[in-house]
């Protein structure tokens, strides 16, 4: 019927009935009209065909959903672990903590690697963003933000800037300088503005655009230079907690997950939701694309990680054990895609065989819940961030 409705703070004669009353500004095919609430309801009712009711439409919708599921199940001829039976098992892993990065005064909430495979950025509940040298453990830059709970951070592809955001509802971009004594906070530029906290951010394949997700239930694409909103993505019915950009350089899709238990795949050009997966039983805390871009994994408070094939349009694997009762907070793939690293609220990192669905190893070391795991760009190391105020580099 209409593509956008919202309340406007106006009072005057209704364009339909002529009675003076509070008006709703409605756009129909990009044409603005001002209707009172009664005429809006009347127009919506008249749009229903004679003899149709909301109950009938809901019933028809459910029937169509069932038919779609039946057609999808016809293609479900074999399980992933059955195909992987003849593949050799992964040998014993000797992954150990090689570096411990200390400097934050409170929970570390996010981290990201630089493309140079050496530097990384982290953000914390203490309101600070720190750029580290992963080899020497030196803190190259430290920035204090005006709010605590800096929940998101990301390195720009060029390595010349970092982005961060949190409870201030903003995503800011901070250019990095070779002068380590320069006040970077003064160069901070607010790029994105949401109506609730910023839970995640990532640059696209250039420094000029950035994707954000928020507790307001939306994702958005912004121009870094002008701060202009380029595209918004609406479809989640609760907080969006995570997003990940498709790995292809020409990829125009990204995946998001949130508190509505759904993972959604979006087309960045049109703003349309092109796929939706809803098999989790609790909040989705993290989503991460498979290295090929044909699949993605999710981590949830239901204590499972799940693997979805985009071409088959369905879930193909669940990574869980009866002994795991705590929620999974973050996931990432090894460079080859054979291993899945998952951080949990019981302070451990579980390593899963993606193909066989079995747990290969458990990494111990952190003293509080894991908030983030990220494999380095060259695949030689894994960095984990934790609520114990530290980051660890594993190899």
mmCIF file with all atom_site columns, C-alpha atoms in Angstrom, residues 134-221:
data_model
loop_
_atom_site.group_PDB
_atom_site.id
_atom_site.type_symbol
_atom_site.label_atom_id
_atom_site.label_alt_id
_atom_site.label_comp_id
_atom_site.label_asym_id
_atom_site.label_entity_id
_atom_site.label_seq_id
_atom_site.pdbx_PDB_ins_code
_atom_site.Cartn_x
_atom_site.Cartn_y
_atom_site.Cartn_z
_atom_site.occupancy
_atom_site.B_iso_or_equiv
_atom_site.pdbx_formal_charge
_atom_site.auth_seq_id
_atom_site.auth_comp_id
_atom_site.auth_asym_id
_atom_site.auth_atom_id
_atom_site.pdbx_PDB_model_num
ATOM 1  C CA . UNK A 1 134 ? 51.473 -7.571 17.626 1.00 0.00 ? 134 UNK A CA 1
ATOM 2  C CA . UNK A 1 135 ? 55.173 -8.443 17.352 1.00 0.00 ? 135 UNK A CA 1
ATOM 3  C CA . UNK A 1 136 ? 56.683 -6.127 19.973 1.00 0.00 ? 136 UNK A CA 1
ATOM 4  C CA . UNK A 1 137 ? 53.522 -5.598 22.110 1.00 0.00 ? 137 UNK A CA 1
ATOM 5  C CA . UNK A 1 138 ? 54.114 -1.831 21.862 1.00 0.00 ? 138 UNK A CA 1
ATOM 6  C CA . UNK A 1 139 ? 51.090 0.443  22.048 1.00 0.00 ? 139 UNK A CA 1
ATOM 7  C CA . UNK A 1 140 ? 51.460 2.638  18.973 1.00 0.00 ? 140 UNK A CA 1
ATOM 8  C CA . UNK A 1 141 ? 48.384 4.808  19.569 1.00 0.00 ? 141 UNK A CA 1
ATOM 9  C CA . UNK A 1 142 ? 45.922 5.288  22.400 1.00 0.00 ? 142 UNK A CA 1
ATOM 10 C CA . UNK A 1 143 ? 42.709 7.284  22.158 1.00 0.00 ? 143 UNK A CA 1
ATOM 11 C CA . UNK A 1 144 ? 40.133 8.074  24.847 1.00 0.00 ? 144 UNK A CA 1
ATOM 12 C CA . UNK A 1 145 ? 36.554 8.470  23.696 1.00 0.00 ? 145 UNK A CA 1
ATOM 13 C CA . UNK A 1 146 ? 33.906 10.516 25.524 1.00 0.00 ? 146 UNK A CA 1
ATOM 14 C CA . UNK A 1 147 ? 31.814 7.437  26.365 1.00 0.00 ? 147 UNK A CA 1
ATOM 15 C CA . UNK A 1 148 ? 32.459 4.009  27.859 1.00 0.00 ? 148 UNK A CA 1
ATOM 16 C CA . UNK A 1 149 ? 31.516 0.707  26.205 1.00 0.00 ? 149 UNK A CA 1
ATOM 17 C CA . UNK A 1 150 ? 33.285 1.187  22.869 1.00 0.00 ? 150 UNK A CA 1
ATOM 18 C CA . UNK A 1 151 ? 31.616 -1.912 21.426 1.00 0.00 ? 151 UNK A CA 1
ATOM 19 C CA . UNK A 1 152 ? 32.961 -1.854 17.873 1.00 0.00 ? 152 UNK A CA 1
ATOM 20 C CA . UNK A 1 153 ? 36.236 -1.119 16.142 1.00 0.00 ? 153 UNK A CA 1
ATOM 21 C CA . UNK A 1 154 ? 37.696 -1.769 12.696 1.00 0.00 ? 154 UNK A CA 1
ATOM 22 C CA . UNK A 1 155 ? 40.902 -1.120 10.774 1.00 0.00 ? 155 UNK A CA 1
ATOM 23 C CA . UNK A 1 156 ? 40.658 0.651  7.408  1.00 0.00 ? 156 UNK A CA 1
ATOM 24 C CA . UNK A 1 157 ? 41.919 -1.402 4.418  1.00 0.00 ? 157 UNK A CA 1
ATOM 25 C CA . UNK A 1 158 ? 44.772 1.073  3.866  1.00 0.00 ? 158 UNK A CA 1
ATOM 26 C CA . UNK A 1 159 ? 45.876 0.831  7.498  1.00 0.00 ? 159 UNK A CA 1
ATOM 27 C CA . UNK A 1 160 ? 45.760 4.633  7.757  1.00 0.00 ? 160 UNK A CA 1
ATOM 28 C CA . UNK A 1 161 ? 42.643 4.926  9.923  1.00 0.00 ? 161 UNK A CA 1
ATOM 29 C CA . UNK A 1 162 ? 40.489 3.083  12.451 1.00 0.00 ? 162 UNK A CA 1
ATOM 30 C CA . UNK A 1 163 ? 36.758 3.286  13.120 1.00 0.00 ? 163 UNK A CA 1
ATOM 31 C CA . UNK A 1 164 ? 35.008 2.825  16.445 1.00 0.00 ? 164 UNK A CA 1
ATOM 32 C CA . UNK A 1 165 ? 31.579 3.200  18.011 1.00 0.00 ? 165 UNK A CA 1
ATOM 33 C CA . UNK A 1 166 ? 29.478 2.226  21.004 1.00 0.00 ? 166 UNK A CA 1
ATOM 34 C CA . UNK A 1 167 ? 27.015 3.651  23.486 1.00 0.00 ? 167 UNK A CA 1
ATOM 35 C CA . UNK A 1 168 ? 27.339 7.156  22.033 1.00 0.00 ? 168 UNK A CA 1
ATOM 36 C CA . UNK A 1 169 ? 25.234 5.897  19.067 1.00 0.00 ? 169 UNK A CA 1
ATOM 37 C CA . UNK A 1 170 ? 27.957 7.134  16.699 1.00 0.00 ? 170 UNK A CA 1
ATOM 38 C CA . UNK A 1 171 ? 30.620 5.550  14.543 1.00 0.00 ? 171 UNK A CA 1
ATOM 39 C CA . UNK A 1 172 ? 33.737 7.686  14.353 1.00 0.00 ? 172 UNK A CA 1
ATOM 40 C CA . UNK A 1 173 ? 36.754 7.434  12.058 1.00 0.00 ? 173 UNK A CA 1
ATOM 41 C CA . UNK A 1 174 ? 40.178 8.353  13.440 1.00 0.00 ? 174 UNK A CA 1
ATOM 42 C CA . UNK A 1 175 ? 43.078 8.910  11.003 1.00 0.00 ? 175 UNK A CA 1
ATOM 43 C CA . UNK A 1 176 ? 46.370 7.464  12.232 1.00 0.00 ? 176 UNK A CA 1
ATOM 44 C CA . UNK A 1 177 ? 49.587 9.439  12.184 1.00 0.00 ? 177 UNK A CA 1
ATOM 45 C CA . UNK A 1 178 ? 53.275 8.490  12.160 1.00 0.00 ? 178 UNK A CA 1
ATOM 46 C CA . UNK A 1 179 ? 53.750 10.973 14.984 1.00 0.00 ? 179 UNK A CA 1
ATOM 47 C CA . UNK A 1 180 ? 52.934 8.928  18.065 1.00 0.00 ? 180 UNK A CA 1
ATOM 48 C CA . UNK A 1 181 ? 52.686 12.056 20.235 1.00 0.00 ? 181 UNK A CA 1
ATOM 49 C CA . UNK A 1 182 ? 49.952 13.639 18.110 1.00 0.00 ? 182 UNK A CA 1
ATOM 50 C CA . UNK A 1 183 ? 46.511 14.033 19.659 1.00 0.00 ? 183 UNK A CA 1
ATOM 51 C CA . UNK A 1 184 ? 44.475 11.700 17.441 1.00 0.00 ? 184 UNK A CA 1
ATOM 52 C CA . UNK A 1 185 ? 41.262 12.242 19.407 1.00 0.00 ? 185 UNK A CA 1
ATOM 53 C CA . UNK A 1 186 ? 41.183 15.806 18.076 1.00 0.00 ? 186 UNK A CA 1
ATOM 54 C CA . UNK A 1 187 ? 41.103 14.425 14.520 1.00 0.00 ? 187 UNK A CA 1
ATOM 55 C CA . UNK A 1 188 ? 38.198 12.109 15.280 1.00 0.00 ? 188 UNK A CA 1
ATOM 56 C CA . UNK A 1 189 ? 35.354 12.497 12.809 1.00 0.00 ? 189 UNK A CA 1
ATOM 57 C CA . UNK A 1 190 ? 31.788 11.307 13.418 1.00 0.00 ? 190 UNK A CA 1
ATOM 58 C CA . UNK A 1 191 ? 30.643 9.494  10.300 1.00 0.00 ? 191 UNK A CA 1
ATOM 59 C CA . UNK A 1 192 ? 27.536 7.517  11.281 1.00 0.00 ? 192 UNK A CA 1
ATOM 60 C CA . UNK A 1 193 ? 24.665 8.276  13.628 1.00 0.00 ? 193 UNK A CA 1
ATOM 61 C CA . UNK A 1 194 ? 22.117 5.706  14.835 1.00 0.00 ? 194 UNK A CA 1
ATOM 62 C CA . UNK A 1 195 ? 19.237 6.028  17.285 1.00 0.00 ? 195 UNK A CA 1
ATOM 63 C CA . UNK A 1 196 ? 20.727 3.362  19.559 1.00 0.00 ? 196 UNK A CA 1
ATOM 64 C CA . UNK A 1 197 ? 24.152 1.924  20.374 1.00 0.00 ? 197 UNK A CA 1
ATOM 65 C CA . UNK A 1 198 ? 26.535 0.940  17.565 1.00 0.00 ? 198 UNK A CA 1
ATOM 66 C CA . UNK A 1 199 ? 27.279 -2.783 17.933 1.00 0.00 ? 199 UNK A CA 1
ATOM 67 C CA . UNK A 1 200 ? 29.498 -3.375 14.904 1.00 0.00 ? 200 UNK A CA 1
ATOM 68 C CA . UNK A 1 201 ? 31.317 -1.645 12.066 1.00 0.00 ? 201 UNK A CA 1
ATOM 69 C CA . UNK A 1 202 ? 33.460 -2.625 9.105  1.00 0.00 ? 202 UNK A CA 1
ATOM 70 C CA . UNK A 1 203 ? 34.961 -0.783 6.175  1.00 0.00 ? 203 UNK A CA 1
ATOM 71 C CA . UNK A 1 204 ? 33.998 -1.881 2.696  1.00 0.00 ? 204 UNK A CA 1
ATOM 72 C CA . UNK A 1 205 ? 36.821 -2.573 0.240  1.00 0.00 ? 205 UNK A CA 1
ATOM 73 C CA . UNK A 1 206 ? 37.950 1.055  0.450  1.00 0.00 ? 206 UNK A CA 1
ATOM 74 C CA . UNK A 1 207 ? 38.486 3.643  3.169  1.00 0.00 ? 207 UNK A CA 1
ATOM 75 C CA . UNK A 1 208 ? 35.650 5.729  1.749  1.00 0.00 ? 208 UNK A CA 1
ATOM 76 C CA . UNK A 1 209 ? 32.638 3.697  2.909  1.00 0.00 ? 209 UNK A CA 1
ATOM 77 C CA . UNK A 1 210 ? 31.748 2.028  6.174  1.00 0.00 ? 210 UNK A CA 1
ATOM 78 C CA . UNK A 1 211 ? 29.002 -0.387 7.228  1.00 0.00 ? 211 UNK A CA 1
ATOM 79 C CA . UNK A 1 212 ? 27.487 -0.198 10.702 1.00 0.00 ? 212 UNK A CA 1
ATOM 80 C CA . UNK A 1 213 ? 24.915 -2.170 12.690 1.00 0.00 ? 213 UNK A CA 1
ATOM 81 C CA . UNK A 1 214 ? 23.043 -0.971 15.723 1.00 0.00 ? 214 UNK A CA 1
ATOM 82 C CA . UNK A 1 215 ? 20.756 -1.696 18.629 1.00 0.00 ? 215 UNK A CA 1
ATOM 83 C CA . UNK A 1 216 ? 18.091 0.267  16.757 1.00 0.00 ? 216 UNK A CA 1
ATOM 84 C CA . UNK A 1 217 ? 17.535 -2.856 14.604 1.00 0.00 ? 217 UNK A CA 1
ATOM 85 C CA . UNK A 1 218 ? 19.101 -1.475 11.440 1.00 0.00 ? 218 UNK A CA 1
ATOM 86 C CA . UNK A 1 219 ? 22.311 -1.627 9.417  1.00 0.00 ? 219 UNK A CA 1
ATOM 87 C CA . UNK A 1 220 ? 23.577 1.278  7.343  1.00 0.00 ? 220 UNK A CA 1
ATOM 88 C CA . UNK A 1 221 ? 26.164 2.145  4.685  1.00 0.00 ? 221 UNK A CA 1
#
